[in-house]
mmCIF file of C-alpha atoms in Angstrom:
data_model
loop_
_atom_site.group_PDB
_atom_site.id
_atom_site.type_symbol
_atom_site.label_atom_id
_atom_site.label_comp_id
_atom_site.label_asym_id
_atom_site.label_seq_id
_atom_site.Cartn_x
_atom_site.Cartn_y
_atom_site.Cartn_z
ATOM 1 C CA MET A 15 -7.070 18.133 -2.867
ATOM 2 C CA LYS A 16 -7.346 14.433 -3.697
ATOM 3 C CA ILE A 17 -9.024 14.960 -7.084
ATOM 4 C CA ARG A 18 -5.977 16.918 -8.216
ATOM 5 C CA LYS A 19 -3.695 14.141 -6.988
ATOM 6 C CA TYR A 20 -5.662 11.563 -8.990
ATOM 7 C CA ARG A 21 -5.246 13.667 -12.125
ATOM 8 C CA ILE A 22 -1.517 13.985 -11.456
ATOM 9 C CA SER A 23 -1.335 10.203 -10.995
ATOM 10 C CA LEU A 24 -3.072 9.613 -14.333
ATOM 11 C CA VAL A 25 -0.638 11.925 -16.117
ATOM 12 C CA GLY A 26 2.305 10.196 -14.453
ATOM 13 C CA GLU A 27 0.918 6.768 -15.318
ATOM 14 C CA THR A 28 0.588 7.719 -18.977
ATOM 15 C CA LYS A 29 4.163 9.072 -19.103
ATOM 16 C CA ILE A 30 5.553 5.912 -17.496
ATOM 17 C CA LEU A 31 3.902 3.602 -20.005
ATOM 18 C CA HIS A 32 4.763 5.811 -22.958
ATOM 19 C CA HIS A 33 8.484 5.889 -22.140
ATOM 20 C CA ARG A 34 9.017 2.137 -22.260
ATOM 21 C CA PRO A 35 10.156 -0.297 -24.951
ATOM 22 C CA ARG A 36 7.489 -1.356 -27.470
ATOM 23 C CA ARG A 37 5.586 1.821 -26.686
ATOM 24 C CA ASP A 38 5.325 3.321 -30.155
ATOM 25 C CA ALA A 39 2.551 1.056 -31.440
ATOM 26 C CA ALA A 40 0.639 1.260 -28.133
ATOM 27 C CA VAL A 41 0.915 5.061 -28.073
ATOM 28 C CA LYS A 42 -0.309 5.289 -31.654
ATOM 29 C CA ARG A 43 -3.251 2.979 -30.860
ATOM 30 C CA GLY A 44 -3.981 4.646 -27.523
ATOM 31 C CA TYR A 45 -4.036 1.375 -25.573
ATOM 32 C CA VAL A 46 -1.976 -1.700 -24.708
ATOM 33 C CA PHE A 47 -2.747 -5.186 -26.015
ATOM 34 C CA PHE A 48 -2.870 -7.921 -23.373
ATOM 35 C CA SER A 49 -0.015 -9.684 -25.177
ATOM 36 C CA GLU A 50 2.207 -6.625 -24.602
ATOM 37 C CA VAL A 51 1.843 -6.571 -20.801
ATOM 38 C CA GLN A 52 4.596 -9.172 -20.411
ATOM 39 C CA PHE A 53 7.024 -6.682 -21.958
ATOM 40 C CA ILE A 54 6.207 -3.882 -19.505
ATOM 41 C CA PRO A 55 9.043 -3.845 -16.976
ATOM 42 C CA ALA A 56 8.088 -4.648 -13.384
ATOM 43 C CA GLU A 57 9.599 -1.319 -12.325
ATOM 44 C CA ALA A 58 7.165 0.577 -14.575
ATOM 45 C CA LEU A 59 4.117 -1.156 -13.111
ATOM 46 C CA ARG A 60 5.438 -0.682 -9.568
ATOM 47 C CA GLU A 61 5.907 3.012 -10.357
ATOM 48 C CA ILE A 62 2.236 3.245 -11.421
ATOM 49 C CA ASN A 63 1.308 1.541 -8.148
ATOM 50 C CA ALA A 64 3.444 4.061 -6.244
ATOM 51 C CA LEU A 65 1.865 7.035 -8.059
ATOM 52 C CA TRP A 66 -1.591 5.942 -6.920
ATOM 53 C CA ARG A 67 -0.677 4.694 -3.426
ATOM 54 C CA GLN A 68 -0.534 7.988 -1.542
ATOM 55 C CA PRO A 69 -3.393 9.960 -3.140
ATOM 56 C CA SER A 70 -5.706 6.947 -2.768
ATOM 57 C CA ASP A 71 -4.527 5.973 0.730
ATOM 58 C CA GLY A 72 -3.452 2.654 -0.755
ATOM 59 C CA LYS A 73 -7.001 1.836 -1.816
ATOM 60 C CA PHE A 74 -6.691 2.136 -5.614
ATOM 61 C CA ILE A 75 -3.587 0.319 -6.762
ATOM 62 C CA TYR A 76 -2.984 -2.760 -8.878
ATOM 63 C CA SER A 77 -1.487 -4.715 -5.995
ATOM 64 C CA VAL A 78 -4.735 -4.261 -4.021
ATOM 65 C CA GLN A 79 -6.707 -5.431 -7.054
ATOM 66 C CA GLN A 80 -4.377 -8.422 -7.322
ATOM 67 C CA ARG A 81 -4.946 -9.301 -3.646
ATOM 68 C CA ILE A 82 -8.742 -9.100 -4.058
ATOM 69 C CA TRP A 83 -8.634 -11.095 -7.296
ATOM 70 C CA LYS A 84 -6.462 -13.830 -5.765
ATOM 71 C CA LYS A 85 -8.701 -13.957 -2.674
ATOM 72 C CA LEU A 86 -11.608 -14.612 -5.060
ATOM 73 C CA ASN A 87 -9.594 -17.394 -6.762
ATOM 74 C CA GLY A 88 -9.307 -15.451 -10.030
ATOM 75 C CA ASP A 89 -13.095 -15.262 -10.496
ATOM 76 C CA PHE A 90 -13.502 -12.113 -12.572
ATOM 77 C CA THR A 91 -17.271 -11.827 -12.119
ATOM 78 C CA ALA A 92 -16.876 -11.906 -8.332
ATOM 79 C CA PHE A 93 -13.968 -9.436 -8.651
ATOM 80 C CA PHE A 94 -16.008 -6.997 -10.779
ATOM 81 C CA ILE A 95 -18.822 -7.071 -8.211
ATOM 82 C CA LYS A 96 -16.407 -6.663 -5.268
ATOM 83 C CA VAL A 97 -14.657 -3.605 -6.758
ATOM 84 C CA GLY A 98 -17.916 -2.012 -7.912
ATOM 85 C CA TRP A 99 -17.516 -2.412 -11.664
ATOM 86 C CA MET A 100 -20.822 -4.292 -11.764
ATOM 87 C CA LYS A 101 -24.074 -3.491 -9.996
ATOM 88 C CA LYS A 102 -27.023 -5.597 -8.948
ATOM 89 C CA LEU A 103 -30.081 -5.207 -11.143
ATOM 90 C CA GLU A 104 -32.900 -4.050 -8.892
ATOM 91 C CA SER A 105 -35.730 -4.941 -11.270
ATOM 92 C CA SER A 106 -34.912 -8.631 -11.428
ATOM 93 C CA ASP A 107 -36.386 -11.406 -9.295
ATOM 94 C CA VAL A 108 -33.208 -13.402 -9.882
ATOM 95 C CA GLU A 109 -29.895 -12.062 -8.565
ATOM 96 C CA GLN A 110 -28.299 -10.560 -11.678
ATOM 97 C CA TYR A 111 -25.513 -8.074 -12.231
ATOM 98 C CA ASN A 112 -24.670 -5.738 -15.068
ATOM 99 C CA TYR A 113 -21.614 -3.602 -15.852
ATOM 100 C CA ARG A 114 -21.847 -0.006 -14.645
ATOM 101 C CA SER A 115 -22.136 2.603 -17.402
ATOM 102 C CA PHE A 116 -19.025 4.706 -17.804
ATOM 103 C CA PRO A 117 -18.671 7.481 -16.771
ATOM 104 C CA VAL A 118 -22.128 8.183 -15.299
ATOM 105 C CA GLU A 119 -22.281 5.257 -12.873
ATOM 106 C CA PHE A 120 -18.678 5.656 -11.743
ATOM 107 C CA VAL A 121 -19.435 8.796 -9.723
ATOM 108 C CA TRP A 122 -19.293 8.256 -5.961
ATOM 109 C CA GLU A 123 -20.247 10.320 -2.939
ATOM 110 C CA MET A 124 -17.129 11.158 -0.947
ATOM 111 C CA GLU A 125 -18.526 9.928 2.384
ATOM 112 C CA GLU A 126 -19.254 6.477 0.998
ATOM 113 C CA GLY A 127 -16.550 6.431 -1.616
ATOM 114 C CA PRO A 128 -15.900 3.697 -4.119
ATOM 115 C CA PRO A 129 -14.985 0.226 -2.876
ATOM 116 C CA GLU A 130 -11.367 -0.762 -2.339
ATOM 117 C CA GLY A 131 -9.763 -1.743 -5.644
ATOM 118 C CA HIS A 132 -12.294 0.231 -7.723
ATOM 119 C CA LEU A 133 -9.503 2.068 -9.514
ATOM 120 C CA LEU A 134 -7.343 1.660 -11.534
ATOM 121 C CA LEU A 135 -10.105 1.061 -14.064
ATOM 122 C CA THR A 136 -9.128 -1.376 -16.807
ATOM 123 C CA ASN A 137 -11.421 -1.887 -19.796
ATOM 124 C CA VAL A 138 -12.800 -5.433 -19.770
ATOM 125 C CA LEU A 139 -15.675 -5.064 -22.226
ATOM 126 C CA ARG A 140 -13.904 -7.349 -24.712
ATOM 127 C CA GLY A 141 -12.893 -9.800 -22.000
ATOM 128 C CA PRO A 142 -10.592 -9.844 -18.986
ATOM 129 C CA GLN A 143 -7.371 -10.891 -20.787
ATOM 130 C CA LEU A 144 -5.670 -7.508 -20.291
ATOM 131 C CA LEU A 145 -6.597 -7.326 -16.615
ATOM 132 C CA ASN A 146 -5.603 -10.976 -16.168
ATOM 133 C CA CYS A 147 -2.146 -10.212 -17.591
ATOM 134 C CA ILE A 148 -1.753 -7.126 -15.392
ATOM 135 C CA LEU A 149 -2.853 -8.883 -12.196
ATOM 136 C CA SER A 150 -0.704 -11.917 -13.044
ATOM 137 C CA HIS A 151 2.370 -9.777 -13.704
ATOM 138 C CA PRO A 152 5.177 -10.537 -11.222
ATOM 139 C CA ALA A 153 5.553 -6.793 -10.525
ATOM 140 C CA PHE A 154 2.852 -6.950 -7.860
ATOM 141 C CA ASP A 155 3.789 -10.181 -6.115
ATOM 142 C CA GLY A 156 4.197 -9.230 -2.467
ATOM 143 C CA GLU A 157 3.622 -5.497 -3.160
ATOM 144 C CA ASP A 158 0.386 -5.337 -1.189
ATOM 145 C CA ASP A 159 1.938 -7.291 1.690
ATOM 146 C CA ALA A 160 4.658 -4.650 1.875
ATOM 147 C CA LEU A 161 2.190 -1.806 2.454
ATOM 148 C CA THR A 162 2.429 -0.117 5.799
ATOM 149 C CA GLY A 163 -0.466 -0.147 8.257
ATOM 150 C CA LYS A 164 -1.230 3.418 7.148
ATOM 151 C CA TYR A 165 -2.350 2.228 3.734
ATOM 152 C CA ARG A 166 -3.398 -1.371 4.340
ATOM 153 C CA ARG A 167 -7.126 -2.086 4.236
ATOM 154 C CA ASN A 168 -8.420 -5.484 5.332
ATOM 155 C CA ASN A 169 -11.532 -7.021 3.779
#
């Protein structure tokens, strides 16, 4: 079942990041500072990508998020809308968007499913610096291009 695979991927992701240099402070805090991303080895981030690739059919991996983000010229607002992290406000006459509430508004029907790139969810409430560092990390350069046709999704 895919839900089980996602849980396994999350556990694997946590173990990968917690077994790397400079991990002690991040483990104690429970999160990584954006300034620490540069010290995460490319192999570790590629391993996280690999953990999520199969259970998500290549839809929820950092390299897909990087492709979408680059296609949108690094515009984070457009990226957040594209991956479903923001929703259009229905009650407004002007086109406005707001962040989805976690976890309630991150529940999706399986037929529709979340948009490509929706996961891995990275907290951006204090700004996109962490996500910017992750998506700019050289670990993902060319990763999405290397996906087989089985996993590749075109937008």
